[in-house]
GROMACS .gro file of C-alpha atoms in nm:
model
  369
    1UNK     CA    1  22.767 -11.724   9.533
    2UNK     CA    2  23.096 -11.834   9.374
    3UNK     CA    3  23.163 -12.186   9.395
    4UNK     CA    4  23.503 -12.208   9.503
    5UNK     CA    5  23.307 -12.052   9.851
    6UNK     CA    6  23.019 -12.298   9.777
    7UNK     CA    7  23.172 -12.637   9.786
    8UNK     CA    8  23.373 -12.578  10.063
    9UNK     CA    9  23.087 -12.555  10.251
   10UNK     CA   10  22.936 -12.850  10.112
   11UNK     CA   11  23.234 -13.059  10.160
   12UNK     CA   12  23.210 -13.020  10.527
   13UNK     CA   13  22.881 -13.171  10.553
   14UNK     CA   14  22.694 -13.491  10.497
   15UNK     CA   15  22.343 -13.500  10.335
   16UNK     CA   16  22.088 -13.601  10.635
   17UNK     CA   17  21.928 -13.944  10.649
   18UNK     CA   18  21.607 -13.762  10.549
   19UNK     CA   19  21.744 -13.688  10.187
   20UNK     CA   20  21.950 -13.985  10.133
   21UNK     CA   21  21.638 -14.208  10.172
   22UNK     CA   22  21.481 -14.076   9.817
   23UNK     CA   23  21.816 -14.169   9.652
   24UNK     CA   24  21.915 -14.471   9.467
   25UNK     CA   25  22.239 -14.488   9.697
   26UNK     CA   26  22.347 -14.348  10.012
   27UNK     CA   27  22.520 -13.983   9.931
   28UNK     CA   28  22.862 -13.966  10.010
   29UNK     CA   29  23.126 -13.700  10.044
   30UNK     CA   30  23.251 -13.633   9.743
   31UNK     CA   31  23.534 -13.391   9.661
   32UNK     CA   32  23.408 -13.146   9.365
   33UNK     CA   33  23.643 -12.875   9.220
   34UNK     CA   34  23.662 -12.520   9.324
   35UNK     CA   35  23.557 -12.417   8.992
   36UNK     CA   36  23.303 -12.133   8.925
   37UNK     CA   37  23.050 -12.332   8.756
   38UNK     CA   38  22.794 -12.255   9.012
   39UNK     CA   39  22.664 -11.878   8.950
   40UNK     CA   40  22.371 -11.885   9.176
   41UNK     CA   41  22.190 -12.074   9.434
   42UNK     CA   42  21.891 -12.000   9.663
   43UNK     CA   43  21.609 -12.128   9.868
   44UNK     CA   44  21.254 -11.997   9.809
   45UNK     CA   45  21.011 -11.991  10.080
   46UNK     CA   46  20.679 -11.819  10.013
   47UNK     CA   47  20.833 -11.634   9.691
   48UNK     CA   48  21.111 -11.445   9.882
   49UNK     CA   49  21.444 -11.606   9.870
   50UNK     CA   50  21.561 -11.739  10.284
   51UNK     CA   51  21.944 -11.740  10.375
   52UNK     CA   52  22.080 -12.075  10.366
   53UNK     CA   53  22.440 -12.181  10.399
   54UNK     CA   54  22.477 -12.468  10.085
   55UNK     CA   55  22.267 -12.621   9.855
   56UNK     CA   56  22.245 -12.960  10.124
   57UNK     CA   57  22.150 -12.697  10.364
   58UNK     CA   58  21.854 -12.501  10.158
   59UNK     CA   59  21.704 -12.820  10.041
   60UNK     CA   60  21.678 -12.966  10.384
   61UNK     CA   61  21.515 -12.618  10.477
   62UNK     CA   62  21.259 -12.635  10.193
   63UNK     CA   63  21.157 -13.016  10.259
   64UNK     CA   64  21.134 -12.943  10.618
   65UNK     CA   65  20.918 -12.607  10.523
   66UNK     CA   66  20.671 -12.792  10.305
   67UNK     CA   67  20.644 -13.079  10.517
   68UNK     CA   68  20.503 -12.913  10.826
   69UNK     CA   69  20.293 -12.676  10.567
   70UNK     CA   70  20.052 -12.858  10.381
   71UNK     CA   71  20.051 -12.682  10.016
   72UNK     CA   72  20.335 -12.486  10.049
   73UNK     CA   73  20.551 -12.461   9.740
   74UNK     CA   74  20.903 -12.392   9.844
   75UNK     CA   75  21.181 -12.497   9.631
   76UNK     CA   76  21.529 -12.456   9.599
   77UNK     CA   77  21.712 -12.331   9.243
   78UNK     CA   78  22.087 -12.415   9.153
   79UNK     CA   79  22.198 -12.241   8.822
   80UNK     CA   80  22.527 -12.378   8.696
   81UNK     CA   81  22.750 -12.288   8.358
   82UNK     CA   82  22.892 -12.527   8.194
   83UNK     CA   83  22.994 -12.744   8.489
   84UNK     CA   84  23.204 -13.041   8.512
   85UNK     CA   85  23.080 -13.426   8.548
   86UNK     CA   86  23.189 -13.416   8.924
   87UNK     CA   87  22.983 -13.082   9.017
   88UNK     CA   88  22.694 -13.265   8.818
   89UNK     CA   89  22.721 -13.596   8.951
   90UNK     CA   90  22.740 -13.451   9.309
   91UNK     CA   91  22.428 -13.270   9.230
   92UNK     CA   92  22.241 -13.586   9.107
   93UNK     CA   93  22.303 -13.755   9.433
   94UNK     CA   94  22.146 -13.469   9.681
   95UNK     CA   95  21.842 -13.430   9.419
   96UNK     CA   96  21.825 -13.772   9.319
   97UNK     CA   97  21.873 -13.731   8.916
   98UNK     CA   98  21.820 -13.966   8.672
   99UNK     CA   99  22.221 -14.096   8.551
  100UNK     CA  100  22.135 -14.042   8.181
  101UNK     CA  101  22.008 -13.659   8.201
  102UNK     CA  102  22.308 -13.642   8.409
  103UNK     CA  103  22.515 -13.745   8.127
  104UNK     CA  104  22.335 -13.553   7.903
  105UNK     CA  105  22.376 -13.217   8.109
  106UNK     CA  106  22.731 -13.282   8.111
  107UNK     CA  107  22.796 -13.369   7.720
  108UNK     CA  108  22.553 -13.101   7.607
  109UNK     CA  109  22.513 -13.051   7.196
  110UNK     CA  110  22.165 -13.242   7.315
  111UNK     CA  111  21.785 -13.201   7.086
  112UNK     CA  112  21.551 -12.991   7.228
  113UNK     CA  113  21.356 -13.220   7.418
  114UNK     CA  114  21.186 -13.295   7.748
  115UNK     CA  115  21.167 -13.628   7.956
  116UNK     CA  116  20.985 -13.759   8.253
  117UNK     CA  117  21.222 -13.959   8.512
  118UNK     CA  118  20.991 -14.076   8.776
  119UNK     CA  119  20.886 -13.789   8.977
  120UNK     CA  120  21.140 -13.518   8.825
  121UNK     CA  121  21.109 -13.404   8.457
  122UNK     CA  122  21.424 -13.350   8.233
  123UNK     CA  123  21.414 -13.033   7.940
  124UNK     CA  124  21.605 -12.911   7.693
  125UNK     CA  125  21.622 -12.606   7.537
  126UNK     CA  126  21.821 -12.440   7.243
  127UNK     CA  127  21.917 -12.122   7.285
  128UNK     CA  128  21.989 -11.857   7.002
  129UNK     CA  129  22.116 -11.511   7.029
  130UNK     CA  130  22.168 -11.294   6.738
  131UNK     CA  131  22.511 -11.127   6.687
  132UNK     CA  132  22.594 -10.750   6.590
  133UNK     CA  133  22.810 -10.663   6.296
  134UNK     CA  134  22.913 -10.340   6.091
  135UNK     CA  135  22.844 -10.556   5.736
  136UNK     CA  136  22.708 -10.897   5.661
  137UNK     CA  137  23.013 -11.096   5.449
  138UNK     CA  138  23.043 -11.433   5.398
  139UNK     CA  139  23.208 -11.536   5.687
  140UNK     CA  140  22.999 -11.371   5.924
  141UNK     CA  141  22.848 -11.534   6.228
  142UNK     CA  142  22.500 -11.420   6.244
  143UNK     CA  143  22.314 -11.644   6.528
  144UNK     CA  144  22.479 -11.793   6.842
  145UNK     CA  145  22.329 -12.083   6.989
  146UNK     CA  146  22.365 -12.260   7.320
  147UNK     CA  147  22.167 -12.499   7.511
  148UNK     CA  148  21.985 -12.467   7.887
  149UNK     CA  149  21.922 -12.803   8.050
  150UNK     CA  150  21.643 -12.738   8.342
  151UNK     CA  151  21.600 -13.057   8.591
  152UNK     CA  152  21.254 -13.011   8.781
  153UNK     CA  153  21.120 -13.154   9.069
  154UNK     CA  154  20.867 -13.121   9.335
  155UNK     CA  155  21.100 -12.871   9.544
  156UNK     CA  156  21.386 -12.797   9.327
  157UNK     CA  157  21.515 -12.672   9.003
  158UNK     CA  158  21.859 -12.701   8.826
  159UNK     CA  159  21.947 -12.527   8.556
  160UNK     CA  160  22.251 -12.584   8.369
  161UNK     CA  161  22.387 -12.353   8.100
  162UNK     CA  162  22.624 -12.420   7.761
  163UNK     CA  163  22.713 -12.121   7.605
  164UNK     CA  164  22.785 -11.759   7.672
  165UNK     CA  165  22.479 -11.613   7.561
  166UNK     CA  166  22.103 -11.620   7.695
  167UNK     CA  167  22.188 -11.551   8.071
  168UNK     CA  168  21.934 -11.649   8.270
  169UNK     CA  169  22.037 -11.357   8.545
  170UNK     CA  170  21.736 -11.164   8.417
  171UNK     CA  171  21.484 -11.416   8.465
  172UNK     CA  172  21.613 -11.476   8.833
  173UNK     CA  173  21.580 -11.116   8.940
  174UNK     CA  174  21.226 -11.033   8.782
  175UNK     CA  175  21.127 -11.364   8.956
  176UNK     CA  176  21.284 -11.226   9.278
  177UNK     CA  177  21.132 -10.887   9.253
  178UNK     CA  178  20.777 -11.035   9.211
  179UNK     CA  179  20.734 -11.283   9.544
  180UNK     CA  180  20.404 -11.367   9.314
  181UNK     CA  181  20.548 -11.497   9.051
  182UNK     CA  182  20.851 -11.715   9.243
  183UNK     CA  183  20.544 -11.904   9.481
  184UNK     CA  184  20.424 -12.066   9.192
  185UNK     CA  185  20.715 -12.299   9.255
  186UNK     CA  186  20.951 -12.492   9.028
  187UNK     CA  187  20.694 -12.527   8.794
  188UNK     CA  188  20.682 -12.112   8.771
  189UNK     CA  189  21.036 -12.111   8.683
  190UNK     CA  190  21.050 -12.351   8.413
  191UNK     CA  191  20.764 -12.123   8.252
  192UNK     CA  192  20.924 -11.780   8.317
  193UNK     CA  193  21.283 -11.975   8.151
  194UNK     CA  194  21.108 -12.114   7.878
  195UNK     CA  195  20.924 -11.816   7.792
  196UNK     CA  196  21.245 -11.620   7.811
  197UNK     CA  197  21.415 -11.849   7.565
  198UNK     CA  198  21.114 -11.833   7.292
  199UNK     CA  199  21.104 -11.432   7.350
  200UNK     CA  200  21.472 -11.459   7.261
  201UNK     CA  201  21.355 -11.648   6.900
  202UNK     CA  202  21.132 -11.379   6.829
  203UNK     CA  203  21.377 -11.125   6.861
  204UNK     CA  204  21.651 -11.283   6.650
  205UNK     CA  205  21.362 -11.376   6.357
  206UNK     CA  206  21.288 -11.055   6.369
  207UNK     CA  207  21.651 -10.937   6.297
  208UNK     CA  208  21.691 -11.178   6.058
  209UNK     CA  209  21.391 -11.097   5.902
  210UNK     CA  210  21.558 -10.749   5.855
  211UNK     CA  211  21.878 -10.847   5.747
  212UNK     CA  212  21.658 -11.090   5.460
  213UNK     CA  213  21.481 -10.750   5.393
  214UNK     CA  214  21.854 -10.579   5.293
  215UNK     CA  215  21.971 -10.843   5.084
  216UNK     CA  216  21.653 -10.907   4.924
  217UNK     CA  217  21.654 -10.514   4.823
  218UNK     CA  218  21.998 -10.593   4.693
  219UNK     CA  219  21.951 -10.891   4.455
  220UNK     CA  220  21.858 -10.700   4.122
  221UNK     CA  221  22.137 -10.473   4.147
  222UNK     CA  222  22.477 -10.530   4.022
  223UNK     CA  223  22.509 -10.896   4.149
  224UNK     CA  224  22.859 -11.007   4.246
  225UNK     CA  225  22.963 -11.353   4.339
  226UNK     CA  226  23.030 -11.221   4.683
  227UNK     CA  227  22.638 -11.109   4.726
  228UNK     CA  228  22.576 -11.466   4.664
  229UNK     CA  229  22.792 -11.574   4.933
  230UNK     CA  230  22.667 -11.338   5.157
  231UNK     CA  231  22.300 -11.491   5.088
  232UNK     CA  232  22.460 -11.852   5.113
  233UNK     CA  233  22.577 -11.741   5.461
  234UNK     CA  234  22.228 -11.614   5.557
  235UNK     CA  235  22.072 -11.929   5.449
  236UNK     CA  236  22.294 -12.166   5.673
  237UNK     CA  237  22.239 -11.910   5.936
  238UNK     CA  238  21.836 -11.980   5.892
  239UNK     CA  239  21.868 -12.381   5.909
  240UNK     CA  240  22.059 -12.318   6.209
  241UNK     CA  241  21.794 -12.129   6.367
  242UNK     CA  242  21.522 -12.384   6.250
  243UNK     CA  243  21.732 -12.699   6.386
  244UNK     CA  244  21.712 -12.500   6.740
  245UNK     CA  245  21.349 -12.392   6.754
  246UNK     CA  246  21.189 -12.650   6.557
  247UNK     CA  247  21.237 -12.980   6.723
  248UNK     CA  248  21.108 -12.794   7.069
  249UNK     CA  249  20.754 -12.730   6.929
  250UNK     CA  250  20.640 -13.104   6.999
  251UNK     CA  251  20.789 -13.131   7.341
  252UNK     CA  252  20.648 -12.818   7.468
  253UNK     CA  253  20.267 -12.862   7.310
  254UNK     CA  254  20.290 -13.185   7.553
  255UNK     CA  255  20.429 -13.038   7.851
  256UNK     CA  256  20.103 -12.916   8.013
  257UNK     CA  257  19.979 -13.250   7.997
  258UNK     CA  258  20.209 -13.356   8.235
  259UNK     CA  259  20.191 -13.469   8.607
  260UNK     CA  260  20.461 -13.230   8.739
  261UNK     CA  261  20.273 -12.935   8.598
  262UNK     CA  262  19.993 -12.790   8.845
  263UNK     CA  263  19.689 -12.764   8.651
  264UNK     CA  264  19.715 -12.386   8.716
  265UNK     CA  265  20.013 -12.348   8.536
  266UNK     CA  266  19.856 -12.530   8.209
  267UNK     CA  267  19.736 -12.205   8.047
  268UNK     CA  268  20.083 -12.015   8.081
  269UNK     CA  269  20.307 -12.299   7.928
  270UNK     CA  270  20.021 -12.318   7.620
  271UNK     CA  271  20.069 -11.925   7.586
  272UNK     CA  272  20.449 -11.992   7.515
  273UNK     CA  273  20.364 -12.294   7.274
  274UNK     CA  274  20.163 -12.024   7.080
  275UNK     CA  275  20.430 -11.802   7.075
  276UNK     CA  276  20.677 -12.068   6.973
  277UNK     CA  277  20.434 -12.161   6.705
  278UNK     CA  278  20.456 -11.832   6.571
  279UNK     CA  279  20.831 -11.826   6.586
  280UNK     CA  280  20.856 -12.166   6.406
  281UNK     CA  281  20.617 -12.045   6.136
  282UNK     CA  282  20.792 -11.712   6.105
  283UNK     CA  283  21.124 -11.905   6.046
  284UNK     CA  284  21.017 -12.148   5.772
  285UNK     CA  285  20.884 -11.815   5.600
  286UNK     CA  286  21.216 -11.660   5.655
  287UNK     CA  287  21.397 -11.988   5.550
  288UNK     CA  288  21.171 -12.028   5.238
  289UNK     CA  289  21.176 -11.646   5.145
  290UNK     CA  290  21.576 -11.680   5.156
  291UNK     CA  291  21.579 -12.014   4.941
  292UNK     CA  292  21.381 -11.781   4.715
  293UNK     CA  293  21.623 -11.489   4.693
  294UNK     CA  294  21.921 -11.756   4.656
  295UNK     CA  295  21.761 -11.910   4.333
  296UNK     CA  296  21.663 -11.534   4.214
  297UNK     CA  297  22.046 -11.435   4.254
  298UNK     CA  298  22.163 -11.701   4.086
  299UNK     CA  299  21.897 -11.617   3.764
  300UNK     CA  300  21.984 -11.278   3.791
  301UNK     CA  301  22.362 -11.373   3.801
  302UNK     CA  302  22.320 -11.589   3.487
  303UNK     CA  303  22.115 -11.312   3.306
  304UNK     CA  304  22.449 -11.062   3.384
  305UNK     CA  305  22.625 -11.317   3.250
  306UNK     CA  306  22.467 -11.384   2.943
  307UNK     CA  307  22.409 -11.019   2.870
  308UNK     CA  308  22.770 -10.957   2.894
  309UNK     CA  309  22.863 -11.265   2.690
  310UNK     CA  310  22.620 -11.134   2.410
  311UNK     CA  311  22.815 -10.794   2.426
  312UNK     CA  312  23.156 -10.970   2.395
  313UNK     CA  313  23.038 -11.152   2.095
  314UNK     CA  314  22.902 -10.872   1.931
  315UNK     CA  315  23.198 -10.655   1.975
  316UNK     CA  316  23.417 -10.982   1.847
  317UNK     CA  317  23.164 -10.991   1.532
  318UNK     CA  318  23.219 -10.660   1.462
  319UNK     CA  319  23.602 -10.639   1.486
  320UNK     CA  320  23.606 -10.993   1.269
  321UNK     CA  321  23.488 -10.809   0.935
  322UNK     CA  322  23.780 -10.562   0.893
  323UNK     CA  323  24.025 -10.808   1.062
  324UNK     CA  324  23.946 -11.085   0.734
  325UNK     CA  325  23.931 -10.771   0.479
  326UNK     CA  326  24.265 -10.704   0.616
  327UNK     CA  327  24.370 -11.034   0.605
  328UNK     CA  328  24.252 -11.105   0.228
  329UNK     CA  329  24.441 -10.806   0.104
  330UNK     CA  330  24.734 -10.890   0.354
  331UNK     CA  331  24.826 -11.181   0.134
  332UNK     CA  332  25.144 -11.164  -0.099
  333UNK     CA  333  24.941 -11.212  -0.443
  334UNK     CA  334  25.037 -10.958  -0.764
  335UNK     CA  335  24.684 -11.029  -0.895
  336UNK     CA  336  24.399 -10.894  -0.676
  337UNK     CA  337  24.095 -10.673  -0.745
  338UNK     CA  338  24.175 -10.307  -0.688
  339UNK     CA  339  24.544 -10.360  -0.602
  340UNK     CA  340  24.688 -10.119  -0.857
  341UNK     CA  341  24.398  -9.882  -0.855
  342UNK     CA  342  24.446  -9.547  -0.675
  343UNK     CA  343  24.128  -9.538  -0.485
  344UNK     CA  344  24.144  -9.892  -0.345
  345UNK     CA  345  24.258  -9.845  -0.036
  346UNK     CA  346  24.010  -9.542   0.046
  347UNK     CA  347  23.739  -9.807  -0.089
  348UNK     CA  348  23.856 -10.059   0.152
  349UNK     CA  349  23.875  -9.852   0.461
  350UNK     CA  350  23.494  -9.739   0.340
  351UNK     CA  351  23.419 -10.067   0.314
  352UNK     CA  352  23.511 -10.158   0.684
  353UNK     CA  353  23.406  -9.892   0.844
  354UNK     CA  354  23.047  -9.957   0.651
  355UNK     CA  355  23.033 -10.291   0.788
  356UNK     CA  356  23.127 -10.206   1.129
  357UNK     CA  357  22.847  -9.933   1.143
  358UNK     CA  358  22.588 -10.186   1.019
  359UNK     CA  359  22.676 -10.455   1.255
  360UNK     CA  360  22.688 -10.242   1.530
  361UNK     CA  361  22.321 -10.081   1.454
  362UNK     CA  362  22.177 -10.458   1.444
  363UNK     CA  363  22.324 -10.575   1.700
  364UNK     CA  364  22.186 -10.257   1.898
  365UNK     CA  365  21.862 -10.288   1.780
  366UNK     CA  366  21.844 -10.656   1.864
  367UNK     CA  367  21.951 -10.586   2.258
  368UNK     CA  368  22.295 -10.749   2.253
  369UNK     CA  369  22.451 -10.425   2.306
   0.00000   0.00000   0.00000
């Protein structure tokens, strides 16, 4: 549902009093710009999506259901993509979100983390995506990063996504096709999102490993400055991925101990944590391998440069002998050895050739040529 239609419906309604008593201040009618930041929203009762005219009506519906059915896990899931501040502020009043987490969701560029505000949870996930390219160059962008912010409450999930990559449409459709998974409640949605993000980490890490193997195979071939630039670019992309993946390890490991996570869901989050640990180990080893490849390429490049300098020095030394002899006999003196002899000229040429041949054989035997 597009937000241009959604917010026209929302602006005609005030939040009911049974919703406003949970908020820190009364909800007032706020004019939200009709932009396309709300990707989709829905109310889910017993794992199935039910019809609702707007976000407020959907929240009222699931709370009525949970109130009358003890142990029910009905909830509202709202998905946004790069929203403006007024929209997030409106949602913060509807769901009772903490102002600090709202500010983080609007500004983005946050470090991966998990924070608890009262009965709600705020989680930041860095997303990574591998960009296809025909050839890796010094200016190639290999990894694109983004962010997913998740507000998790007893009866709601609000996801805010920044960046064009790693959409959550696949996650939502998969859960909607399996009501048993959707009936796990908001914690089940959080698990599906985190599992989807970590799976993306694995795919990107494997593709980066293939890039490293390809570059490693060319290190001991003819190395040029462009090859060094390619390896350095790959090293920089590996560091970008490391900054996105590694900080999430500690918060995700501590997530199963949070009170908002039901006991039956904790083993699922531990499984995601294990996958993330594998990704971190692979990224760390790939980063070290990339550093080794870069050092080997630099050493190989220096070795080739030294070899070229030896060849140049050898040829200079060979050419210096006839140059010296020709310079001596080019002086305008009347009394010089063999200057008036008929065999003097052939003798000097033979001396030049002999000296050059001997020098060439000596340099060749010592591996300079």
